[in-house]
One Martini backbone bead per residue (centre of mass of N, CA, C, O) as a GRO file, in nm:
protein
  121
    1LEU     BB    1  -3.337   2.106  -4.038
    2ASN     BB    2  -3.607   2.029  -4.165
    3ASP     BB    3  -3.510   1.818  -4.398
    4ASN     BB    4  -3.214   1.920  -4.408
    5PRO     BB    5  -2.903   1.795  -4.550
    6SER     BB    6  -2.722   1.942  -4.386
    7HIS     BB    7  -2.402   1.998  -4.249
    8TYR     BB    8  -2.258   1.965  -3.927
    9LYS     BB    9  -1.991   2.115  -3.741
   10ILE     BB   10  -1.818   2.001  -3.449
   11THR     BB   11  -1.595   2.153  -3.217
   12LEU     BB   12  -1.373   2.010  -2.981
   13SER     BB   13  -1.216   2.112  -2.671
   14GLY     BB   14  -0.939   2.021  -2.442
   15THR     BB   15  -0.816   1.928  -2.109
   16VAL     BB   16  -0.583   1.719  -1.965
   17LYS     BB   17  -0.568   1.627  -1.620
   18SER     BB   18  -0.342   1.529  -1.396
   19PRO     BB   19  -0.298   1.401  -1.114
   20LYS     BB   20  -0.180   1.566  -0.807
   21ILE     BB   21   0.080   1.630  -0.554
   22ASN     BB   22   0.125   1.854  -0.291
   23PHE     BB   23   0.343   2.039  -0.059
   24ASP     BB   24   0.326   2.173   0.292
   25PRO     BB   25   0.603   2.160   0.270
   26PRO     BB   26   0.819   2.057   0.008
   27PHE     BB   27   1.012   2.005   0.255
   28LEU     BB   28   1.201   1.815   0.509
   29MET     BB   29   1.322   1.925   0.843
   30LEU     BB   30   1.451   1.777   1.114
   31MET     BB   31   1.543   1.805   1.423
   32PRO     BB   32   1.766   1.749   1.642
   33VAL     BB   33   1.781   1.473   1.877
   34PRO     BB   34   1.776   1.278   2.114
   35LEU     BB   35   1.776   0.980   2.206
   36ASP     BB   36   1.451   0.859   2.210
   37VAL     BB   37   1.337   1.112   2.056
   38THR     BB   38   1.075   1.285   1.918
   39SER     BB   39   1.032   1.398   1.590
   40GLU     BB   40   0.789   1.649   1.469
   41THR     BB   41   0.559   1.699   1.185
   42ALA     BB   42   0.354   1.889   0.971
   43ILE     BB   43   0.167   1.831   0.673
   44ILE     BB   44   0.040   1.935   0.357
   45ILE     BB   45  -0.187   1.788   0.138
   46ILE     BB   46  -0.227   1.876  -0.222
   47PRO     BB   47  -0.470   1.803  -0.418
   48GLN     BB   48  -0.504   1.768  -0.786
   49ASP     BB   49  -0.739   1.669  -1.022
   50TYR     BB   50  -0.950   1.494  -0.871
   51LEU     BB   51  -1.253   1.315  -0.971
   52ARG     BB   52  -1.197   1.093  -0.754
   53GLN     BB   53  -1.168   0.886  -0.515
   54SER     BB   54  -0.880   0.847  -0.301
   55GLN     BB   55  -0.587   0.689  -0.158
   56ILE     BB   56  -0.328   0.735   0.053
   57LYS     BB   57   0.003   0.619   0.029
   58VAL     BB   58   0.291   0.493   0.223
   59GLU     BB   59   0.654   0.498   0.188
   60ILE     BB   60   0.888   0.375   0.412
   61PRO     BB   61   1.204   0.377   0.497
   62GLU     BB   62   1.471   0.165   0.522
   63LEU     BB   63   1.746   0.158   0.748
   64GLU     BB   64   2.102   0.141   0.750
   65LEU     BB   65   2.339   0.085   0.965
   66GLU     BB   66   2.671   0.057   1.036
   67ASP     BB   67   2.610  -0.235   1.191
   68GLY     BB   68   2.348  -0.347   0.996
   69ASP     BB   69   2.108  -0.245   1.099
   70ARG     BB   70   1.748  -0.236   1.066
   71ILE     BB   71   1.526   0.051   1.030
   72TYR     BB   72   1.216   0.244   1.133
   73PRO     BB   73   1.215   0.583   1.218
   74PHE     BB   74   0.952   0.625   1.066
   75SER     BB   75   0.630   0.794   1.085
   76VAL     BB   76   0.280   0.790   0.976
   77GLN     BB   77  -0.002   1.024   1.020
   78PHE     BB   78  -0.362   1.049   0.995
   79PRO     BB   79  -0.585   1.217   1.195
   80LYS     BB   80  -0.837   1.186   0.991
   81GLU     BB   81  -0.747   1.135   0.674
   82GLN     BB   82  -0.659   0.958   0.338
   83ASP     BB   83  -0.874   1.087   0.154
   84ILE     BB   84  -0.960   1.186  -0.159
   85VAL     BB   85  -1.174   1.472  -0.205
   86LEU     BB   86  -1.449   1.594  -0.377
   87LEU     BB   87  -1.571   1.898  -0.399
   88PRO     BB   88  -1.835   2.095  -0.501
   89ASP     BB   89  -1.615   2.310  -0.641
   90GLY     BB   90  -1.380   2.094  -0.769
   91THR     BB   91  -1.204   2.046  -0.538
   92ASN     BB   92  -0.959   1.940  -0.308
   93LYS     BB   93  -0.897   1.809  -0.011
   94GLU     BB   94  -0.700   1.860   0.241
   95LEU     BB   95  -0.421   1.709   0.410
   96ILE     BB   96  -0.305   1.575   0.715
   97CYS     BB   97   0.043   1.509   0.820
   98HIS     BB   98   0.240   1.303   1.033
   99ILE     BB   99   0.591   1.319   1.105
  100ARG     BB  100   0.817   1.076   1.247
  101PHE     BB  101   1.117   1.061   1.458
  102ARG     BB  102   1.307   0.766   1.584
  103SER     BB  103   1.614   0.689   1.774
  104SER     BB  104   1.863   0.476   1.946
  105LYS     BB  105   2.058   0.578   1.719
  106PRO     BB  106   2.287   0.733   1.556
  107MET     BB  107   2.167   0.959   1.288
  108SER     BB  108   2.127   1.016   0.934
  109PHE     BB  109   1.903   1.155   0.668
  110LEU     BB  110   1.863   1.129   0.301
  111GLY     BB  111   1.535   1.131   0.148
  112ASN     BB  112   1.235   0.936   0.081
  113ILE     BB  113   0.885   0.980   0.092
  114PHE     BB  114   0.613   0.800  -0.039
  115PHE     BB  115   0.329   0.927  -0.221
  116THR     BB  116   0.028   0.755  -0.312
  117ASP     BB  117  -0.211   0.631  -0.504
  118GLU     BB  118  -0.418   0.381  -0.631
  119GLU     BB  119  -0.256   0.442  -0.927
  120GLU     BB  120   0.057   0.516  -0.864
  121ASN     BB  121   0.102   0.846  -0.852
   0.00000   0.00000   0.00000
């Protein structure tokens, strides 16, 4: 440089990664159980590319039975935490989630339970 008016060009390139969440297992099938008995399973939530802490929110479906009653037979619990945390090595900590189903009336269901972060991803 030393008072030399030469121009220098710097080219930068990069990749933008959007945060996403994966699940293990990728879908859930609970076994049939007698009425008023809880069926439960654990899933692992695998966050990827989160650069700052965020919290997982869950939207549980309300189901309408044949007689018109509306119920929430599913419940979701995070036994430790539901915060997405960035680890020192640049990865995100996995979360454990328990999903339970219980109904006092016979029913079956095929649908979605939605997991979102604080930015609605």
